[in-house]
Tab-separated table of C-alpha atoms in Angstrom:
chain	number	residue	atom	x	y	z
A	84	MET	CA	0.140	-0.088	-0.330
A	85	LYS	CA	1.828	3.788	-0.721
A	86	VAL	CA	-0.284	6.682	0.719
A	87	THR	CA	0.003	10.145	-0.660
A	88	ILE	CA	-1.394	12.994	1.039
A	89	ASP	CA	-2.052	16.843	-0.215
A	90	GLN	CA	-1.292	19.381	2.184
A	91	ASP	CA	-3.067	22.170	0.319
A	92	ARG	CA	-6.665	20.596	1.131
A	93	CYS	CA	-5.590	19.802	4.410
A	94	VAL	CA	-8.453	20.712	7.091
A	95	ALA	CA	-6.424	19.359	10.243
A	96	SER	CA	-9.140	17.433	11.381
A	97	GLY	CA	-6.625	15.189	12.851
A	98	GLN	CA	-8.953	12.087	12.375
A	99	CYS	CA	-6.097	10.394	10.466
A	100	VAL	CA	-4.105	11.132	13.288
A	101	THR	CA	-6.378	8.926	15.333
A	102	ALA	CA	-6.685	6.321	13.042
A	103	ALA	CA	-3.425	5.467	12.510
A	104	THR	CA	-0.638	7.557	14.354
A	105	THR	CA	2.731	5.387	13.245
A	106	VAL	CA	1.489	6.692	9.671
A	107	PHE	CA	-0.310	10.113	9.946
A	108	ASP	CA	1.155	13.476	12.557
A	109	GLN	CA	0.436	16.945	12.207
A	110	ARG	CA	1.774	20.190	11.864
A	111	ASP	CA	2.918	21.649	15.583
A	112	GLU	CA	1.574	25.489	13.924
A	113	ASP	CA	-1.797	24.418	11.885
A	114	GLY	CA	-2.233	20.865	12.356
A	115	ILE	CA	-1.600	20.211	8.762
A	116	VAL	CA	-1.815	16.480	8.159
A	117	VAL	CA	2.350	14.928	7.880
A	118	LEU	CA	2.554	11.145	6.399
A	119	LEU	CA	5.566	9.772	8.545
A	120	ASP	CA	4.960	6.531	6.812
A	121	PRO	CA	4.402	6.323	3.325
A	122	SER	CA	4.317	2.643	2.487
A	123	PRO	CA	2.811	1.385	6.071
A	124	PRO	CA	2.785	-2.435	7.036
A	125	GLY	CA	0.349	-4.763	5.530
A	126	GLU	CA	-1.153	-4.927	9.534
A	127	LEU	CA	-2.119	-1.260	9.147
A	128	ALA	CA	-3.708	-1.391	6.199
A	129	ASP	CA	-7.773	-1.733	7.675
A	130	ASP	CA	-6.386	1.400	9.923
A	131	VAL	CA	-5.160	3.539	6.938
A	132	ARG	CA	-8.234	2.622	4.997
A	133	HIS	CA	-10.545	3.743	7.492
A	134	ALA	CA	-7.990	7.491	7.708
A	135	ALA	CA	-8.498	7.937	4.383
A	136	ALA	CA	-12.917	7.206	4.434
A	137	VAL	CA	-13.210	9.579	7.285
A	138	CYS	CA	-11.015	13.114	6.318
A	139	PRO	CA	-13.060	15.505	5.360
A	140	ALA	CA	-11.334	17.165	3.256
A	141	LEU	CA	-10.168	13.620	0.891
A	142	ALA	CA	-6.672	14.909	1.103
A	143	ILE	CA	-5.547	10.986	1.661
A	144	THR	CA	-4.919	8.998	-1.704
A	145	LEU	CA	-4.665	5.285	-1.323
A	146	THR	CA	-2.802	3.297	-4.013
A	147	GLU	CA	-3.558	-0.754	-3.236
B	134	MET	CA	-33.586	12.495	-16.165
B	135	THR	CA	-35.070	14.107	-12.532
B	136	SER	CA	-37.581	11.201	-12.439
B	137	THR	CA	-36.232	10.140	-9.307
B	138	ILE	CA	-36.838	13.966	-8.093
B	139	ASP	CA	-40.034	14.454	-6.048
B	140	SER	CA	-40.901	17.542	-6.482
B	141	THR	CA	-44.119	17.909	-5.466
B	142	GLY	CA	-45.803	18.667	-2.164
B	143	ALA	CA	-42.540	20.031	-0.927
B	144	PRO	CA	-42.854	19.275	2.993
B	145	GLY	CA	-41.701	22.155	5.737
B	146	PHE	CA	-38.726	22.092	7.172
B	147	PRO	CA	-37.555	21.242	9.666
B	148	ALA	CA	-40.167	19.034	10.623
B	149	ALA	CA	-41.546	18.225	13.799
B	150	ARG	CA	-40.023	15.191	16.176
B	151	ALA	CA	-42.612	12.544	17.155
B	152	ALA	CA	-43.399	13.222	20.796
B	153	LYS	CA	-43.143	9.474	21.426
B	154	CYS	CA	-39.195	9.054	20.054
B	155	PRO	CA	-37.135	12.300	21.329
B	156	PHE	CA	-33.705	10.905	20.051
B	157	ASP	CA	-34.968	10.145	16.349
B	158	PRO	CA	-34.942	12.512	13.658
B	159	PRO	CA	-38.661	13.580	12.244
B	160	PRO	CA	-40.384	10.452	11.352
B	161	THR	CA	-41.783	13.117	7.523
B	162	MET	CA	-37.694	12.794	7.321
B	163	GLN	CA	-36.697	9.655	8.000
B	164	ALA	CA	-39.950	8.711	5.375
B	165	LEU	CA	-38.431	11.011	2.592
B	166	ARG	CA	-34.688	9.141	3.091
B	167	GLU	CA	-36.499	6.020	2.304
B	168	ARG	CA	-38.234	7.082	-0.719
B	169	THR	CA	-35.763	9.639	-2.466
B	170	PRO	CA	-32.110	10.503	-1.725
B	171	LEU	CA	-33.173	14.134	-3.104
B	172	ALA	CA	-36.659	16.134	-2.324
B	173	ARG	CA	-37.618	19.696	-2.228
B	174	VAL	CA	-38.510	20.771	1.043
B	175	ARG	CA	-40.394	24.183	1.790
B	176	LEU	CA	-38.242	26.629	4.349
B	177	TRP	CA	-39.921	29.469	6.320
B	178	ASP	CA	-39.567	32.167	3.455
B	179	GLY	CA	-41.651	29.738	1.534
B	180	THR	CA	-38.235	29.019	-0.439
B	181	THR	CA	-38.369	25.513	-1.670
B	182	PRO	CA	-34.610	23.892	-1.850
B	183	TRP	CA	-33.237	20.677	-2.391
B	184	LEU	CA	-32.960	18.177	1.079
B	185	VAL	CA	-30.454	15.436	-0.062
B	186	THR	CA	-31.437	12.915	2.281
B	187	ARG	CA	-29.153	9.645	2.260
B	188	TYR	CA	-25.045	9.889	3.390
B	189	ALA	CA	-23.258	8.304	-0.120
B	190	GLU	CA	-24.678	12.318	-1.572
B	191	GLN	CA	-24.031	14.000	1.177
B	192	ARG	CA	-20.679	13.172	1.569
B	193	VAL	CA	-20.208	13.944	-2.237
B	194	LEU	CA	-22.347	17.096	-2.418
B	195	LEU	CA	-20.404	18.313	0.528
B	196	ALA	CA	-16.721	17.616	-0.732
B	197	ASP	CA	-17.458	19.397	-4.072
B	198	PRO	CA	-16.455	22.726	-4.819
B	199	ARG	CA	-19.357	23.676	-6.716
B	200	VAL	CA	-21.560	23.654	-3.529
B	201	SER	CA	-20.586	26.971	-1.842
B	202	ALA	CA	-21.305	27.666	1.739
B	203	ASP	CA	-21.679	31.483	1.291
B	204	MET	CA	-25.122	32.550	2.935
B	205	THR	CA	-24.512	35.748	0.887
B	206	ARG	CA	-25.245	34.176	-2.477
B	207	PRO	CA	-28.669	34.278	-3.662
B	208	GLY	CA	-30.605	30.856	-3.506
B	209	TYR	CA	-28.757	30.250	-0.123
B	210	PRO	CA	-31.459	28.634	1.986
B	211	SER	CA	-31.142	30.803	5.011
B	212	PRO	CA	-32.381	28.712	8.686
B	213	ALA	CA	-33.528	32.252	9.567
B	214	PRO	CA	-33.702	36.196	7.889
B	215	ILE	CA	-30.271	37.078	6.752
B	216	SER	CA	-28.909	39.785	9.823
B	217	ASP	CA	-26.382	42.368	8.828
B	218	ALA	CA	-23.901	40.910	11.592
B	219	PRO	CA	-20.249	40.450	9.929
B	220	ILE	CA	-20.126	36.973	8.906
B	221	SER	CA	-17.579	34.058	10.244
B	222	PHE	CA	-15.446	31.667	8.074
B	223	ILE	CA	-18.297	29.088	8.490
B	224	LEU	CA	-19.991	30.927	5.790
B	225	MET	CA	-17.271	31.683	3.493
B	226	ASP	CA	-15.928	29.626	0.409
B	227	ASP	CA	-11.737	28.555	-0.214
B	228	PRO	CA	-9.554	30.467	-0.300
B	229	GLU	CA	-10.977	32.663	2.366
B	230	HIS	CA	-12.461	30.181	4.592
B	231	ALA	CA	-9.015	27.864	4.503
B	232	ARG	CA	-6.826	31.261	5.370
B	233	LEU	CA	-8.637	32.208	8.332
B	234	ARG	CA	-9.639	28.681	9.278
B	235	ARG	CA	-6.343	27.792	9.718
B	236	MET	CA	-5.050	30.820	12.098
B	237	VAL	CA	-6.948	28.908	14.631
B	238	THR	CA	-6.462	25.508	13.664
B	239	ALA	CA	-3.349	24.193	16.158
B	240	PRO	CA	-5.618	24.750	19.372
B	241	PHE	CA	-6.794	21.081	17.838
B	242	THR	CA	-4.062	19.169	17.078
B	243	ILE	CA	-4.818	15.475	18.580
B	244	LYS	CA	-1.743	16.279	20.799
B	245	ARG	CA	-2.609	19.715	22.061
B	246	VAL	CA	-6.264	18.430	23.033
B	247	GLU	CA	-4.841	15.339	24.135
B	248	ALA	CA	-2.508	17.753	26.596
B	249	MET	CA	-5.227	18.994	27.662
B	250	ARG	CA	-7.137	15.820	28.679
B	251	PRO	CA	-5.724	15.802	32.645
B	252	ALA	CA	-7.319	19.509	32.808
B	253	VAL	CA	-10.810	18.926	31.619
B	254	GLN	CA	-10.463	15.110	33.971
B	255	LYS	CA	-10.156	17.920	36.776
B	256	ILE	CA	-12.925	20.253	35.682
B	257	VAL	CA	-15.150	16.895	35.461
B	258	ASP	CA	-14.010	15.658	39.015
B	259	ASP	CA	-14.836	18.908	40.546
B	260	LEU	CA	-18.070	19.297	39.113
B	261	ILE	CA	-19.237	15.793	40.450
B	262	ASP	CA	-17.500	16.119	43.647
B	263	ASP	CA	-20.049	19.566	43.655
B	264	MET	CA	-22.968	17.261	42.567
B	265	LEU	CA	-22.531	14.543	45.122
B	266	THR	CA	-21.833	17.328	48.208
B	267	GLY	CA	-24.993	19.344	46.903
B	268	PRO	CA	-28.972	18.676	46.825
B	269	LYS	CA	-30.759	16.163	45.197
B	270	PRO	CA	-32.398	16.155	42.817
B	271	VAL	CA	-30.232	18.777	40.463
B	272	ASP	CA	-30.189	20.239	36.918
B	273	LEU	CA	-27.602	18.187	35.142
B	274	VAL	CA	-27.345	20.559	32.477
B	275	GLN	CA	-26.913	23.528	34.921
B	276	ALA	CA	-24.429	21.033	37.405
B	277	LEU	CA	-22.400	19.816	34.752
B	278	ALA	CA	-23.179	19.710	30.791
B	279	LEU	CA	-23.380	23.373	30.613
B	280	PRO	CA	-20.484	24.663	32.942
B	281	MET	CA	-17.916	21.735	31.585
B	282	PRO	CA	-17.412	23.021	27.995
B	283	SER	CA	-17.825	26.173	29.216
B	284	LEU	CA	-14.963	26.273	31.654
B	285	VAL	CA	-12.703	24.379	28.543
B	286	ILE	CA	-13.309	27.255	25.814
B	287	CYS	CA	-12.579	29.707	28.452
B	288	GLN	CA	-9.636	28.646	29.496
B	289	LEU	CA	-8.676	27.805	25.683
B	290	LEU	CA	-9.567	31.104	24.102
B	291	GLY	CA	-8.154	33.198	27.521
B	292	VAL	CA	-11.998	34.324	28.541
B	293	PRO	CA	-13.181	35.060	31.688
B	294	TYR	CA	-15.225	32.547	32.968
B	295	THR	CA	-16.738	34.763	35.374
B	296	ASP	CA	-18.469	36.398	32.471
B	297	HIS	CA	-20.377	33.011	31.702
B	298	ASP	CA	-24.152	33.993	32.519
B	299	PHE	CA	-23.665	36.994	30.178
B	300	PHE	CA	-22.419	35.187	26.734
B	301	GLN	CA	-24.646	31.720	27.908
B	302	GLU	CA	-27.687	33.880	27.772
B	303	HIS	CA	-26.807	35.604	24.909
B	304	SER	CA	-25.918	32.774	22.725
B	305	SER	CA	-28.866	30.981	23.725
B	306	THR	CA	-30.672	33.651	21.936
B	307	MET	CA	-28.849	33.569	18.645
B	308	ILE	CA	-29.060	29.889	18.017
B	309	ASN	CA	-33.143	30.183	19.432
B	310	ARG	CA	-34.802	29.642	15.678
B	311	ASP	CA	-37.863	30.959	17.673
B	312	ALA	CA	-36.442	33.922	18.077
B	313	GLU	CA	-37.060	37.181	16.724
B	314	PRO	CA	-34.630	38.704	14.010
B	315	GLU	CA	-33.912	41.853	16.531
B	316	GLN	CA	-33.202	40.099	19.268
B	317	ARG	CA	-30.886	37.684	17.713
B	318	ARG	CA	-29.180	40.656	15.874
B	319	ASP	CA	-29.009	41.927	19.643
B	320	ALA	CA	-27.496	39.007	20.998
B	321	ALA	CA	-24.805	38.688	18.117
B	322	GLY	CA	-24.102	42.877	18.213
B	323	ARG	CA	-23.554	42.465	22.183
B	324	LEU	CA	-21.505	39.272	22.062
B	325	PHE	CA	-19.385	40.921	19.047
B	326	ALA	CA	-18.580	44.156	20.920
B	327	TYR	CA	-17.605	41.966	23.816
B	328	LEU	CA	-15.240	39.923	22.192
B	329	ASP	CA	-13.979	43.032	20.800
B	330	GLU	CA	-13.072	44.684	23.614
B	331	LEU	CA	-11.498	41.792	24.911
B	332	ILE	CA	-9.275	41.538	22.205
B	333	GLY	CA	-8.800	45.250	22.602
B	334	GLU	CA	-7.021	44.049	26.115
B	335	LYS	CA	-5.015	41.628	24.560
B	336	LEU	CA	-3.355	43.578	22.337
B	337	THR	CA	-2.030	45.479	24.756
B	338	GLU	CA	-1.976	42.423	26.909
B	339	PRO	CA	-1.332	39.268	25.253
B	340	GLY	CA	-1.766	36.095	27.493
B	341	ASP	CA	-1.122	32.204	26.018
B	342	ASP	CA	-4.666	31.852	24.274
B	343	LEU	CA	-5.913	31.380	21.365
B	344	LEU	CA	-7.195	35.103	20.861
B	345	SER	CA	-3.983	36.429	22.110
B	346	GLY	CA	-2.953	34.564	19.509
B	347	LEU	CA	-5.370	36.415	16.778
B	348	THR	CA	-3.839	39.676	18.046
B	349	GLU	CA	-0.495	38.473	16.605
B	350	ARG	CA	-2.214	38.533	13.167
B	351	ILE	CA	-4.236	41.353	13.976
B	352	ARG	CA	-0.428	43.214	14.452
B	353	THR	CA	1.345	41.528	11.456
B	354	GLY	CA	-1.968	43.206	8.872
B	355	GLU	CA	-3.102	39.231	8.181
B	356	LEU	CA	-6.975	39.860	10.184
B	357	THR	CA	-8.810	42.407	11.013
B	358	ARG	CA	-10.001	43.165	14.502
B	359	PRO	CA	-13.503	42.501	13.816
B	360	ASP	CA	-12.282	39.171	12.180
B	361	ALA	CA	-10.717	38.483	15.132
B	362	ALA	CA	-14.094	39.290	17.259
B	363	GLN	CA	-16.194	37.617	15.113
B	364	ILE	CA	-13.659	34.250	15.237
B	365	GLY	CA	-13.987	34.709	18.847
B	366	VAL	CA	-17.798	34.808	19.218
B	367	LEU	CA	-17.861	31.763	16.729
B	368	MET	CA	-15.656	29.601	18.828
B	369	LEU	CA	-17.070	30.733	21.858
B	370	ILE	CA	-20.879	29.854	20.646
B	371	ALA	CA	-19.908	26.140	19.232
B	372	GLY	CA	-17.412	25.510	22.398
B	373	HIS	CA	-20.017	25.065	25.027
B	374	GLU	CA	-23.753	24.677	22.867
B	375	THR	CA	-22.709	22.032	21.322
B	376	THR	CA	-21.361	19.817	23.259
B	377	ALA	CA	-23.420	21.148	26.682
B	378	ASN	CA	-26.266	19.432	24.513
B	379	MET	CA	-24.376	16.011	23.829
B	380	ILE	CA	-23.780	15.368	27.132
B	381	ALA	CA	-27.350	16.083	28.535
B	382	LEU	CA	-28.701	14.613	25.675
B	383	GLY	CA	-26.146	11.683	25.794
B	384	THR	CA	-27.028	10.998	29.648
B	385	LEU	CA	-30.470	10.576	29.081
B	386	ALA	CA	-30.156	8.489	25.961
B	387	LEU	CA	-28.100	6.238	28.138
B	388	LEU	CA	-30.337	6.257	30.988
B	389	GLU	CA	-33.271	4.879	28.812
B	390	HIS	CA	-31.223	2.494	27.405
B	391	PRO	CA	-29.556	0.756	30.301
B	392	ASP	CA	-28.664	-2.099	28.950
B	393	GLN	CA	-26.002	-0.002	27.250
B	394	LEU	CA	-25.094	2.752	29.932
B	395	GLU	CA	-24.275	-0.527	31.994
B	396	LEU	CA	-21.875	-2.183	29.565
B	397	LEU	CA	-19.826	1.814	28.925
B	398	ARG	CA	-19.762	1.696	33.058
B	399	ASP	CA	-18.262	-1.606	33.575
B	400	SER	CA	-15.610	-1.021	31.621
B	401	ASN	CA	-12.123	0.422	31.519
B	402	ASP	CA	-11.195	0.064	28.112
B	403	PRO	CA	-11.121	3.948	26.137
B	404	LYS	CA	-11.343	2.130	23.021
B	405	LEU	CA	-14.838	1.145	24.422
B	406	VAL	CA	-15.734	4.837	25.808
B	407	ALA	CA	-14.666	6.214	22.385
B	408	GLY	CA	-16.993	4.023	20.273
B	409	ALA	CA	-19.565	5.077	22.322
B	410	VAL	CA	-18.968	8.875	22.283
B	411	GLU	CA	-18.942	8.037	18.273
B	412	GLU	CA	-22.461	6.334	18.680
B	413	LEU	CA	-23.727	8.787	20.670
B	414	LEU	CA	-23.096	11.186	18.267
B	415	ARG	CA	-24.236	9.083	15.478
B	416	TYR	CA	-27.592	8.472	16.872
B	417	LEU	CA	-27.936	11.526	18.541
B	418	HIS	CA	-26.770	14.326	16.065
B	419	ILE	CA	-27.749	17.371	17.470
B	420	THR	CA	-27.184	19.811	14.703
B	421	HIS	CA	-30.416	18.922	13.202
B	422	ASN	CA	-30.955	21.525	10.569
B	423	GLY	CA	-28.779	20.480	7.940
B	424	ARG	CA	-25.586	22.228	6.714
B	425	ARG	CA	-26.825	25.043	4.453
B	426	ARG	CA	-25.066	25.296	0.793
B	427	VAL	CA	-25.940	26.311	-2.876
B	428	ALA	CA	-25.014	25.353	-5.877
B	429	LEU	CA	-22.411	27.420	-8.180
B	430	GLU	CA	-23.143	25.359	-11.130
B	431	ASP	CA	-25.145	22.586	-12.379
B	432	ILE	CA	-24.802	19.443	-10.846
B	433	GLU	CA	-25.557	16.013	-11.608
B	434	ILE	CA	-26.245	13.612	-8.872
B	435	ALA	CA	-28.705	10.500	-7.916
B	436	GLY	CA	-30.352	11.075	-11.090
B	437	GLY	CA	-30.918	14.487	-11.443
B	438	ILE	CA	-29.659	18.082	-11.803
B	439	ILE	CA	-29.234	20.514	-8.523
B	440	ARG	CA	-29.601	23.793	-10.909
B	441	ALA	CA	-26.896	26.850	-10.417
B	442	GLY	CA	-28.318	29.236	-7.807
B	443	GLU	CA	-30.291	26.522	-6.192
B	444	GLY	CA	-30.237	25.996	-2.611
B	445	ILE	CA	-29.140	22.633	-0.823
B	446	ILE	CA	-29.839	21.236	2.598
B	447	LEU	CA	-27.805	18.319	3.916
B	448	ALA	CA	-29.336	16.617	6.487
B	449	ASN	CA	-26.985	14.971	8.512
B	450	ASP	CA	-29.147	13.922	10.959
B	451	ILE	CA	-31.142	11.134	8.193
B	452	ALA	CA	-27.701	10.600	6.706
B	453	ASN	CA	-26.572	8.790	10.384
B	454	ARG	CA	-29.336	6.821	10.248
B	455	ASP	CA	-29.034	5.691	6.680
B	456	PRO	CA	-29.286	1.467	6.684
B	457	GLU	CA	-26.743	1.721	3.407
B	458	ILE	CA	-24.226	2.672	5.802
B	459	PHE	CA	-25.486	1.572	9.831
B	460	SER	CA	-27.038	-1.413	10.360
B	461	ASP	CA	-30.675	-1.253	11.954
B	462	PRO	CA	-29.463	2.472	12.342
B	463	ASP	CA	-32.798	3.284	14.989
B	464	ARG	CA	-30.851	1.162	17.578
B	465	LEU	CA	-28.436	3.097	19.704
B	466	ASP	CA	-25.425	0.269	20.164
B	467	ILE	CA	-22.636	1.523	21.489
B	468	GLN	CA	-19.938	-1.161	20.458
B	469	ARG	CA	-21.306	-0.565	16.920
B	470	ASP	CA	-18.208	1.113	14.551
B	471	ALA	CA	-20.389	4.517	14.447
B	472	ARG	CA	-16.564	6.538	13.278
B	473	ARG	CA	-18.350	7.145	9.634
B	474	HIS	CA	-20.682	9.007	11.091
B	475	VAL	CA	-21.306	12.857	9.795
B	476	ALA	CA	-22.253	14.229	13.199
B	477	PHE	CA	-19.996	16.910	12.757
B	478	GLY	CA	-20.333	17.042	9.308
B	479	PHE	CA	-18.016	16.431	5.886
B	480	GLY	CA	-16.031	18.152	3.455
B	481	VAL	CA	-13.481	21.410	4.670
B	482	HIS	CA	-16.141	23.062	6.714
B	483	GLN	CA	-16.578	20.030	8.957
B	484	CYS	CA	-16.724	20.854	12.666
B	485	LEU	CA	-12.986	22.425	13.491
B	486	GLY	CA	-13.833	21.906	17.540
B	487	GLN	CA	-14.121	17.968	17.090
B	488	PRO	CA	-11.262	16.257	18.174
B	489	LEU	CA	-11.742	18.565	21.544
B	490	ALA	CA	-15.452	17.931	21.758
B	491	ARG	CA	-14.833	14.028	21.259
B	492	MET	CA	-12.047	14.297	24.438
B	493	GLU	CA	-14.200	15.830	26.420
B	494	LEU	CA	-17.680	13.913	25.348
B	495	GLN	CA	-15.155	10.833	26.115
B	496	VAL	CA	-13.601	12.050	29.700
B	497	VAL	CA	-17.575	12.997	30.621
B	498	TYR	CA	-19.185	9.827	29.702
B	499	SER	CA	-16.535	7.539	31.453
B	500	THR	CA	-16.736	9.551	34.621
B	501	LEU	CA	-19.834	10.493	35.850
B	502	TYR	CA	-21.758	7.142	35.508
B	503	ARG	CA	-18.431	5.233	37.590
B	504	ARG	CA	-18.967	7.955	39.902
B	505	ILE	CA	-22.021	8.023	40.136
B	506	PRO	CA	-23.551	4.713	39.333
B	507	ALA	CA	-26.844	4.997	40.917
B	508	LEU	CA	-27.840	8.164	38.561
B	509	ARG	CA	-31.244	8.351	37.408
B	510	LEU	CA	-34.199	10.742	35.903
B	511	ALA	CA	-36.016	12.458	38.942
B	512	VAL	CA	-38.911	13.365	36.801
B	513	GLU	CA	-40.643	11.099	33.906
B	514	LEU	CA	-39.157	10.925	30.750
B	515	ASP	CA	-42.474	13.127	28.731
B	516	GLU	CA	-41.462	15.843	31.356
B	517	VAL	CA	-37.763	15.983	30.231
B	518	PRO	CA	-38.288	19.931	28.572
B	519	PHE	CA	-36.505	19.096	24.628
B	520	LYS	CA	-35.193	22.240	22.421
B	521	HIS	CA	-37.041	21.292	19.900
B	522	ASP	CA	-37.126	25.547	18.857
B	523	GLY	CA	-32.987	25.870	18.715
B	524	SER	CA	-30.714	25.107	16.127
B	525	VAL	CA	-28.932	22.827	18.974
B	526	TYR	CA	-30.998	20.299	19.820
B	527	GLY	CA	-30.935	19.097	23.751
B	528	VAL	CA	-32.772	19.789	26.849
B	529	TYR	CA	-33.034	22.706	28.621
B	530	GLU	CA	-33.016	20.671	31.858
B	531	LEU	CA	-32.290	17.407	32.957
B	532	PRO	CA	-33.384	16.457	36.688
B	533	VAL	CA	-31.411	13.971	38.301
B	534	THR	CA	-30.961	12.166	41.161
B	535	TRP	CA	-29.156	8.648	42.902
C-alpha cells in the first residue's frame, strides 16, 4: 500500500492521526497533516483505509 | 433524468420530531430518505431548496467545490432572516475560508487536545464532587453539562469564565430559531462588542491563549480586529452549546438504554468509551437543521440535476440513520463502529472543534456514570423539556438524582 497526502486540501481534522498514529502526524503550528510512513505495513492497512475514509477533505490517496 | 426527484408537495423543513421518540429524527424526514435521495422541502420564507437525505450523496456534495457555503449568495437556504452581523468563516468559501480557518487550527491538533485531557478530567471531577455534596435532585445541565465545556473553551480562548452568564444568555438567543430577528441581532451585537473589547485588552497585554494568538495576526496585518472578534464569537458559542447538549442528551439517552449504560459504566477500555462517544454522536446528532449550501454550477447527482443557484440542505441527522451505511440504524449500540458518521459534517467545513469535543465527551462519559452509578432521572421522560426550537437539539433541563 502506498499513501500520498495533499497538504493544500487538508483541514487539520486530525482524524487520520487518531486512526493510524504511526502513519500520520500533524504540524504543530496549524495541524496540517504530515505523512510519517508512505508505505505502511500490511497489518495497518485497515486503519489507513479508515483514515482515508473519514478524512473530511479527501486529502489522503491510497494505491493498493 | 429527473425521475427520481420528488418535486411535488414539498414538506415543511425543519419538521417536528415524534413526541414519543425524542432521540429520533422527524419521522417525515426519515420517510423522505426511504423514498428519495433528493427532495424539495419548503422553508420558513416559502423557498423550496433541495434536501439531500442520504449518506452517500451528502458526502459527495459536501466535498464538491461547486457547492458553496457563502450565505450571501442568492439561493442560499437561510435558516432565518439574514442579519447584518459580520459573517464568520463557516459561511465563506475557500480560499478565504481556509486562510482564516488555519489561523485557529493549532489548539485542536490531537496532541494539543490530548495534553488538555488531565485539565478536563479535573474540571469534570470537581463538578461531580460539587454534585455529590450538593442537594438532590439536581439539574445536570446547570451542574455539569454547561459549565464543563464552558470552562474548557474559556480557558482555551482566554475568556474570563466569570462572564459566563452574559455569554450563555446571548448565545442561547443567537441560536434560538424562534427568537425575533431583532433579538438575535441584538445578542450577536453584544457578543461581538464583548469579544472586540477583550481582543483590545489582549492587544496591549497578550496571554497564552487563542485570542491572544489572533492579536499577533492583527499586528502583522493578516487579520482585521472585527474578523478576530467574529472568530471569537463563533468559537465561544460553538465551544459550549454543542458539547453541553451532547452531555445532557447523551446521558438521557443512556439512562433510557440501561443495557448500554451498563456496558459503558463497567468497562475500563478507552476504546469502548471512544466508540460509545461516536455512536452517541451518530444516534443523537444534535445539529438537526442540516448543513446549508448553494450550488455554483449545475450538478448531476442521484439521477437528477441541482441547478446553479439552487439551495441545498444536507440533512446529516437523517444520513446518520441511513441503513445503507449503519445496519439497524435506529438502535443505540455503543459497540458498533460508528466512526463514519457525519455528526460533525463533512468536507472542508467539518467542525473545527471536533477533536476537543470528542475528548471532552470521552472524559465525561467515562467518569460520570462510574462515579455516580445510581444516577437516574428525577422526573418522567415526558416531563423533560426538549429543545425543539433551537438550531442545536438537546434538553433545557435534566433533573437527576441518585
